[in-house]
Coordinates of C-alpha atoms in Angstrom, one line a residue:
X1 CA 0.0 0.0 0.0
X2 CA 1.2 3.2 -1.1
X3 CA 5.2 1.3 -1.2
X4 CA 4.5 0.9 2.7
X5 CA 4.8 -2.7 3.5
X6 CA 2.1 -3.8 6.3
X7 CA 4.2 -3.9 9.4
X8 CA 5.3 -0.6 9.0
X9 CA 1.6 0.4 8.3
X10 CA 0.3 -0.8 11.6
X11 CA 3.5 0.8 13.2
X12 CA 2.8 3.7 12.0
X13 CA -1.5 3.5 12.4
X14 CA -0.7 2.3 15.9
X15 CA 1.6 6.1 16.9
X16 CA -1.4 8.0 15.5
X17 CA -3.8 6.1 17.0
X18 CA -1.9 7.1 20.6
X19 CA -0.7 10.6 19.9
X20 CA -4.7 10.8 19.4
X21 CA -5.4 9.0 22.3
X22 CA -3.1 11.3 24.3
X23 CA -4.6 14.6 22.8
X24 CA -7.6 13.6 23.6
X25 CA -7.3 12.6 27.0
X26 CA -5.0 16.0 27.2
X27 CA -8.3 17.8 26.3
X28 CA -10.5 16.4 28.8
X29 CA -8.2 15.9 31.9
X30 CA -10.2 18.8 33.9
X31 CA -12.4 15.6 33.8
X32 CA -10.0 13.2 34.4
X33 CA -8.9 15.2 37.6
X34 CA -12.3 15.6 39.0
X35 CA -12.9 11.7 38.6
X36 CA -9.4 10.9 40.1
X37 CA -9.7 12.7 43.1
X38 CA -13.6 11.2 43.4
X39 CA -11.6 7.8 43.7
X40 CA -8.7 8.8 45.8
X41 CA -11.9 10.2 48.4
X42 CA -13.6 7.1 47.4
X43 CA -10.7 5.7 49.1
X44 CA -10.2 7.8 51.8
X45 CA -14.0 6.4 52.9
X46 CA -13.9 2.5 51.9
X47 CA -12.1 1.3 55.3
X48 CA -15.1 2.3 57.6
X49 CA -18.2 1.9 54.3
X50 CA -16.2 -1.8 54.2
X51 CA -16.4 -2.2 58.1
X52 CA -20.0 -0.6 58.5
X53 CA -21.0 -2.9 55.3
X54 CA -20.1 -6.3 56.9
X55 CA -22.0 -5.8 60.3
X56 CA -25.2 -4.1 58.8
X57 CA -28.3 -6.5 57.5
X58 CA -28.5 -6.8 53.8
X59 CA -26.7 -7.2 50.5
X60 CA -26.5 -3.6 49.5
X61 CA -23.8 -1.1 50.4
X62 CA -26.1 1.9 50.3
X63 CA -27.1 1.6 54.2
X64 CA -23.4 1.9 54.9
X65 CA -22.7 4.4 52.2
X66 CA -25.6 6.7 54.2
X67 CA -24.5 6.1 57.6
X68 CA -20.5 7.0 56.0
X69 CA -21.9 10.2 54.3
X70 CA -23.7 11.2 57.6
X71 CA -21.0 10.9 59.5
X72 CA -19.0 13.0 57.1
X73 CA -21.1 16.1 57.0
X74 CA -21.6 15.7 60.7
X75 CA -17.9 16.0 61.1
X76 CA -17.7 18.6 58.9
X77 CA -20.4 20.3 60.1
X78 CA -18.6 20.5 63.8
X79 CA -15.4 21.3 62.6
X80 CA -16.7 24.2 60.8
X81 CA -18.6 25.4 63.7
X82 CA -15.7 25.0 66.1
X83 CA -12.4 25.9 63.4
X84 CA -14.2 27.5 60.8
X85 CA -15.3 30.5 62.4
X86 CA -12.0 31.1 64.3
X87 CA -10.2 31.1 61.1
X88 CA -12.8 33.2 59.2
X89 CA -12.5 36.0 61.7
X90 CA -8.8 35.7 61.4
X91 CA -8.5 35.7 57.7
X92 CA -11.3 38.9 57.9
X93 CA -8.8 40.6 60.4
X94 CA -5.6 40.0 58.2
X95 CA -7.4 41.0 55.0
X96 CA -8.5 44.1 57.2
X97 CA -4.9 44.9 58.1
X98 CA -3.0 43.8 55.6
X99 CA -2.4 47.2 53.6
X100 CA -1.3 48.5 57.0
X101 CA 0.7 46.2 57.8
X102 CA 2.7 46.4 54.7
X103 CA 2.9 49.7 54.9
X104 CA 4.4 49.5 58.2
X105 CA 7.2 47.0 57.2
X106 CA 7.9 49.5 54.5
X107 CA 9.2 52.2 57.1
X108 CA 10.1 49.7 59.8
X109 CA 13.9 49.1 58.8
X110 CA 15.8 52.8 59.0
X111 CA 19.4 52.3 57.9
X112 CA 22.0 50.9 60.8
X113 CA 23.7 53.0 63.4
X114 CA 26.9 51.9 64.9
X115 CA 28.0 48.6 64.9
X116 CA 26.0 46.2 62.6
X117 CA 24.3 43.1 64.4
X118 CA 26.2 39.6 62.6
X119 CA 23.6 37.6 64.8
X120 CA 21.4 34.5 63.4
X121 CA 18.5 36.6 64.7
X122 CA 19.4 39.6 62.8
X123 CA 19.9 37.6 60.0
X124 CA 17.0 36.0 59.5
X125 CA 14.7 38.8 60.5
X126 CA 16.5 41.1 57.9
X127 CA 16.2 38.8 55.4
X128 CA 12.3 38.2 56.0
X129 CA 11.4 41.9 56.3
X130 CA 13.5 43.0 53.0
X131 CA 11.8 40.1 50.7
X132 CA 8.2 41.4 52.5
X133 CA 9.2 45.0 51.6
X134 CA 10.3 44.1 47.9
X135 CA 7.5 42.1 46.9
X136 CA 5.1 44.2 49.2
X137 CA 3.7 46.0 45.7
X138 CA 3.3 43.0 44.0
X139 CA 1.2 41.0 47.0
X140 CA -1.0 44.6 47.4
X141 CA -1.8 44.0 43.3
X142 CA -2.3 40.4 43.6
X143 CA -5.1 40.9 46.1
X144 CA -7.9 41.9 43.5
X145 CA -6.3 39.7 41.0
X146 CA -7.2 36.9 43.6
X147 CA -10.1 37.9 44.0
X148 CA -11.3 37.5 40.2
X149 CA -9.8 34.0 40.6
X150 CA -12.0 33.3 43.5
X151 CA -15.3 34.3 41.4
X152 CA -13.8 33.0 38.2
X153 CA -13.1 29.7 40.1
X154 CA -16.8 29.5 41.4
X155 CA -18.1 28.7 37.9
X156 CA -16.5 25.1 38.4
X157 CA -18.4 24.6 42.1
X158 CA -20.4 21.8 39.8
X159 CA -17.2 19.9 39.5
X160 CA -16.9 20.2 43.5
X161 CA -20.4 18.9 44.1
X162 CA -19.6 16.6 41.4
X163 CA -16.7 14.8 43.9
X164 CA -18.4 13.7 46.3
X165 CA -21.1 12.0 44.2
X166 CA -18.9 10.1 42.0
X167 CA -17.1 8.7 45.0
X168 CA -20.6 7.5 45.9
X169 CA -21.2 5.4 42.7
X170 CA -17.4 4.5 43.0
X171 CA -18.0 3.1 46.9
X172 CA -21.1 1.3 45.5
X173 CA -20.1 -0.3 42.7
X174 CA -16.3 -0.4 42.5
X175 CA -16.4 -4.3 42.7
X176 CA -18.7 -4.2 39.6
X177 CA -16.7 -1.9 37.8
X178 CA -13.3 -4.0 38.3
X179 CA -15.2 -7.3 37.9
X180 CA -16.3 -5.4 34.3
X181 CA -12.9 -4.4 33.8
X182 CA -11.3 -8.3 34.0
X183 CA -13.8 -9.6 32.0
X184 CA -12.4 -7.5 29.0
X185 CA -9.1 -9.8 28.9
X186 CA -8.9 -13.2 28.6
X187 CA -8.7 -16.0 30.9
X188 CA -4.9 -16.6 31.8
X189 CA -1.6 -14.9 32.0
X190 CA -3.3 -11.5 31.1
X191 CA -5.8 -11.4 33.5
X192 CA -4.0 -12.8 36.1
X193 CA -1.7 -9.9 35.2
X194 CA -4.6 -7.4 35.3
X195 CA -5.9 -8.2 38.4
X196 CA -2.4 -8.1 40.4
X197 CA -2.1 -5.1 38.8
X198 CA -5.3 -3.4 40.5
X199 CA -5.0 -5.6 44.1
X200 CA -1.5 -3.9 44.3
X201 CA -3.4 -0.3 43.5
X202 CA -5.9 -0.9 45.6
X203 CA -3.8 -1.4 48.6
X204 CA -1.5 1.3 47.5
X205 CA -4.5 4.2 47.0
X206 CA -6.3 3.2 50.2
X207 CA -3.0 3.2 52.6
X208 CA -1.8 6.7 50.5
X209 CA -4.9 8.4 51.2
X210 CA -5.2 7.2 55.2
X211 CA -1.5 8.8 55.2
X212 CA -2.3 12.0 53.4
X213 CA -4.9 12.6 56.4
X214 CA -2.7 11.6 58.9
X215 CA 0.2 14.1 57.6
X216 CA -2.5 16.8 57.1
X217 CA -4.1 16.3 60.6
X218 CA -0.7 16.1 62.2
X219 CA 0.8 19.2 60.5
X220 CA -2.8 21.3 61.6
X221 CA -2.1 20.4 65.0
X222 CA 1.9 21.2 65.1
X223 CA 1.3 25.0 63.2
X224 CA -1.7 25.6 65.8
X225 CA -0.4 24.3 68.8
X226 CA 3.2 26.2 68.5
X227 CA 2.2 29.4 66.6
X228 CA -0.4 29.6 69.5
X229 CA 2.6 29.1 72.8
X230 CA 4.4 31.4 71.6
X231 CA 2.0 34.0 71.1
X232 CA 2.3 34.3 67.3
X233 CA -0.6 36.3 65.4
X234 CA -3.3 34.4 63.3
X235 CA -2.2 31.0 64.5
X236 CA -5.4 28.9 63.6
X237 CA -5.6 30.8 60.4
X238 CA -1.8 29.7 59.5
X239 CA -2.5 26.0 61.1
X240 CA -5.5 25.7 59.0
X241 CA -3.7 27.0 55.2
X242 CA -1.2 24.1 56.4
X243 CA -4.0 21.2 56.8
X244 CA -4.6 21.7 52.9
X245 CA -1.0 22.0 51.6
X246 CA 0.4 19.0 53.2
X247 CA -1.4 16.9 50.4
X248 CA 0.5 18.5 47.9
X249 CA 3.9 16.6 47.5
X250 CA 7.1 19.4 48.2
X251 CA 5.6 22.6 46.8
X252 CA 2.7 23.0 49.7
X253 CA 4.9 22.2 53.0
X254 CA 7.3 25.4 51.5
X255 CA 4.3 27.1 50.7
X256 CA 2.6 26.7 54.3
X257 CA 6.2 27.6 55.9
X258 CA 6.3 30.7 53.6
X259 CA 2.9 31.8 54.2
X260 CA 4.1 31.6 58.0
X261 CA 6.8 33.4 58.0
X262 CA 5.4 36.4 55.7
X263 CA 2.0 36.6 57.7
X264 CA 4.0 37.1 60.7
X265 CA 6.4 39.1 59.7
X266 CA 3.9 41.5 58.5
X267 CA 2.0 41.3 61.8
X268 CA 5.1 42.8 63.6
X269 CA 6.2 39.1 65.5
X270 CA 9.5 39.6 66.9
X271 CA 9.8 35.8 66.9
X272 CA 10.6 34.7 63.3
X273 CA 13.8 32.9 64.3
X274 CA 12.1 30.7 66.5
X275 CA 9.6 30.1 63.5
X276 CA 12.2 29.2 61.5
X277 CA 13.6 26.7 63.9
X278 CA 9.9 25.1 64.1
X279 CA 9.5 24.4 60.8
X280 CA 13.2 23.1 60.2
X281 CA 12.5 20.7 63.1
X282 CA 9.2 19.6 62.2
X283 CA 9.9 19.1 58.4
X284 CA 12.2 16.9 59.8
X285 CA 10.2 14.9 61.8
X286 CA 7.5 14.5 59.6
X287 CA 9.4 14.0 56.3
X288 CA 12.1 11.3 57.8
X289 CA 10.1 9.8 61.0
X290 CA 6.3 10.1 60.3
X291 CA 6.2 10.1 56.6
X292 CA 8.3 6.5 55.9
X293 CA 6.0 5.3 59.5
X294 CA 2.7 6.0 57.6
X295 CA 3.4 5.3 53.8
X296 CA 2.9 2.7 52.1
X297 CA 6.0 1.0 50.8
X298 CA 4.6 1.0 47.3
X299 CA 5.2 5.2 47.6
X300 CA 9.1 4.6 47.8
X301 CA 9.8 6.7 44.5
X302 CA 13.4 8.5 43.8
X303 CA 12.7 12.3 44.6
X304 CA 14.1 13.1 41.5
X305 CA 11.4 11.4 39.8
X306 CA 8.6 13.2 42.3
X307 CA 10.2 16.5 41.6
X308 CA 9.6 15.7 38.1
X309 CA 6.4 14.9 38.0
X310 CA 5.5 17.5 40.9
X311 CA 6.5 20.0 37.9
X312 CA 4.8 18.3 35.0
X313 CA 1.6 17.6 37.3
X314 CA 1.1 21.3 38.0
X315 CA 2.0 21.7 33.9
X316 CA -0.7 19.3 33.0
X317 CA -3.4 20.3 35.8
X318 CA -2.4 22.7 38.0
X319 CA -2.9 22.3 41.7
X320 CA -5.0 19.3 41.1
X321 CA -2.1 17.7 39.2
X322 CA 0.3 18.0 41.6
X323 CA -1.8 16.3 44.1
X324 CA -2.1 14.0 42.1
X325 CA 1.0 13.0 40.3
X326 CA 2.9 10.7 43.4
X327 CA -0.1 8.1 42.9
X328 CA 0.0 8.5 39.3
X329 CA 4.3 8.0 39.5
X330 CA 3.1 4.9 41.5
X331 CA 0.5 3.7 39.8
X332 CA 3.3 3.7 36.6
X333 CA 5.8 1.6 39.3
X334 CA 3.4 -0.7 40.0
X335 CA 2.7 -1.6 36.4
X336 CA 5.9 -1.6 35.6
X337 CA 6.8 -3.7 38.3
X338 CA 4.2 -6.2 37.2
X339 CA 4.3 -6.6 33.6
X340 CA 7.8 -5.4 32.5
X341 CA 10.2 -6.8 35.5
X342 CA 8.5 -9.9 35.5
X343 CA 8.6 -10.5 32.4
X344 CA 12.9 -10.4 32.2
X345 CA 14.2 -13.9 32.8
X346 CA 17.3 -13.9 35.3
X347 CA 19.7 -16.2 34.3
X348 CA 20.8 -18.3 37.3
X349 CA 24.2 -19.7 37.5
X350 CA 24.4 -23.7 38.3
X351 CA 26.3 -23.9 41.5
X352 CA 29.2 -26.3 41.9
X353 CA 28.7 -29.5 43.2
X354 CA 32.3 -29.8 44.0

C-alpha cells in the first residue's frame, strides 16, 4: 500500500492512534482530575463503608454508604462550627490589616547606626522583612487579581459537588466496575496480570490516602499548637492554610512555611527565628520519622522522579495535578513492576557440586 509494506503500516497506524489517544485525554483531563480525586476520596472512605458494610443486614452497600456520608457532614459540620469560624474571623482581620501592615514593614527598617548586628537573629529577621518590603507592591496588586480568581473559580463549584457523588457510585459499585474491567481480557496470563495489577493499586491508593490525612491532621495540630505558645498572630488561620498544603507533595509544606513566615512578619512578631527553627525541626520529623511510618512501601519513588512529576503535574493540571501525580508516578511503578520486571528472565548460575 502506497510502497509501505504492512508492518510498517500498523506501526505507523498504531503512533497515531496514541498521539490521538493522548490529545484527547489531554483535552478532557479537567475531567480526568475531578474523577481521580472522586476515587482517591472514594478511598479515603472505603475502610469504615467496608467495616460498617459487613455488620449491617443486607446485601447492599447503600445503608453503609448513608451512615458514611452522615457521618461526614456531621464531622464537617462541627469542625466548621468550632475551626471555621475562628479562622474566618482571622482571615477577615488579616485582609483588614493587611495594607497597613505592609505599609508599616515599609518604614520599619531605617538604615544601621553603629555597629552592625552579625547575629542568626538579625539575619533571618533582615532577610524576611527585605523580601516582605520588595515584593510588598506586588502581593497589594495580587489581592484583586485573587479575588477575580476566587469568582472565576466558582463557575466550576459543579465539579466540586460533582466529587463527592462520583465517590458514591465508586464506593457502591467499585467491585462491579473491576469485575467489568477483567472480564475484558482473557482468561490466563493476562488477567492474572490485570488483576495483580489493581489488588497492588488498591492497597496502595487506600493506605496513600489514610496517610495524606494523617500528615495533614498532624501538620494542623503542630502550626496551631506552637504558633499559638508562643503568642504568634493568626495561628489557627496559618495552622489551617497548612491542613490543605500538606497533600500537595514538596511545593505545599514550603508554601505553608512561607505563608508563615510572611504573615508574621507582617503582623510585627519579633519571633521569626524561633519560627524558622519550628519548621526546620518539624519538616524533619515529619518528612524522615512520620512520613516513611505512615506510607505505604509501594510510595518509595526516587525524589528526582517526584520533583519531576511535581513539575509536570502542576503543567498538566495545576494544583490538582500536583496532588495527584505521586499516585500517578506509583501507579506507573506498579505496572511496571508487574508486567515489565516480570517478564525479564534472570539467568541463574548452576552452583558447583564440588
Amino acid at each position: 500500500m502506497l510502497g509501505i509494506d504492512r508492518r510498517t503500516a500498523r506501526i505507523t497506524w498504531t503512533v497515531v492512534l496514541i498521539l490521538l489517544l493522548l490529545g484527547i485525554l489531554y483535552r478532557i483531563r479537567e475531567t480526568l482530575l475531578v474523577f481521580a480525586i472522586a476515587l482517591l476520596l472514594a478511598y479515603l472512605l472505603w475502610p469504615l463503608v467496608e467495616y460498617l458494610d459487613r455488620r449491617l443486614p443486607g446485601r447492599s452497600r447503600t445503608p453503609a454508604l448513608a451512615i458514611v456520608y452522615l457521618v461526614l457532614v456531621g464531622i464537617l459540620t462541627i469542625i466548621g462550627f468550632a475551626i471555621g469560624s475562628r479562622v474566618i474571623a482571622e482571615a477577615s482581620a488579616l485582609a483588614g490589616r493587611l495594607p497597613d501592615l505592609i505599609s508599616r514593614i515599609q518604614h520599619a527598617m531605617p538604615p544601621p547606626v553603629g555597629p552592625v548586628d552579625h547575629s542568626v537573629k538579625f539575619t533571618v529577621l533582615s532577610t524576611v522583612r527585605k523580601q516582605v518590603t520588595e515584593h510588598s507592591r506586588e502581593l497589594l496588586a495580587l489581592l484583586p487579581e485573587a479575588g477575580l480568581k476566587i469568582v472565576s473559580a466558582a463557575g466550576r463549584l459543579v465539579f466540586i459537588v460533582l466529587v463527592p457523588i462520583l465517590s458514591f457510585f465508586f464506593l457502591k459499585d467499585g467491585g462491579e466496575m473491576r469485575r467489568s474491567l477483567l472480564e475484558i481480557f482473557n482468561d490466563g496470563e493476562q488477567r492474572e496480570k490485570v488483576q495483580g495489577i489493581l489488588a497492588d493499586l488498591h492497597v496502595l491508593l487506600a493506605q496513600y490516602m489514610r496517610a495524606l490525612v494523617v500528615l495533614a491532621a498532624s501538620s494542623f495540630l503542630a502550626y496551631a499548637i506552637f504558633l499559638s505558645l508562643i503568642g504568634a498572630p493568626y495561628a489557627i488561620l496559618l495552622a489551617a492554610v497548612a491542613f490543605p498544603l500538606e497533600f500537595i507533595p514538596l511545593v505545599g509544606p514550603l508554601t505553608a512555611a512561607g505563608i508563615a513566615l510572611l504573615v508574621t512578619g507582617l503582623s510585627g512578631f519579633h519571633h521569626l527565628l524561633w519560627i524558622v527553627v519550628f519548621i526546620i525541626c518539624f519538616r524533619f520529623f515529619q518528612d524522615y520519622v512520620v512520613s516513611p511510618q505512615v506510607m505505604s512501601a509501594g510510595m518509595e519513588i526516587h525524589p528526582l522522579a517526584v520533583i519531576f512529576g511535581v513539575l509536570a503535574g502542576a503543567a498538566i493540571g495545576g494544583v490538582a495535578g500536583t496532588f495527584l501525580s505521586v499516585p500517578v508516578l506509583a501507579t506507573l511503578r506498579i505496572i511496571y513492576r508487574r508486567s515489565v520486571r516480570r517478564a525479564i528472565v534472570v539467568p541463574v548460575e548452576p552452583q558447583s557440586t564440588t
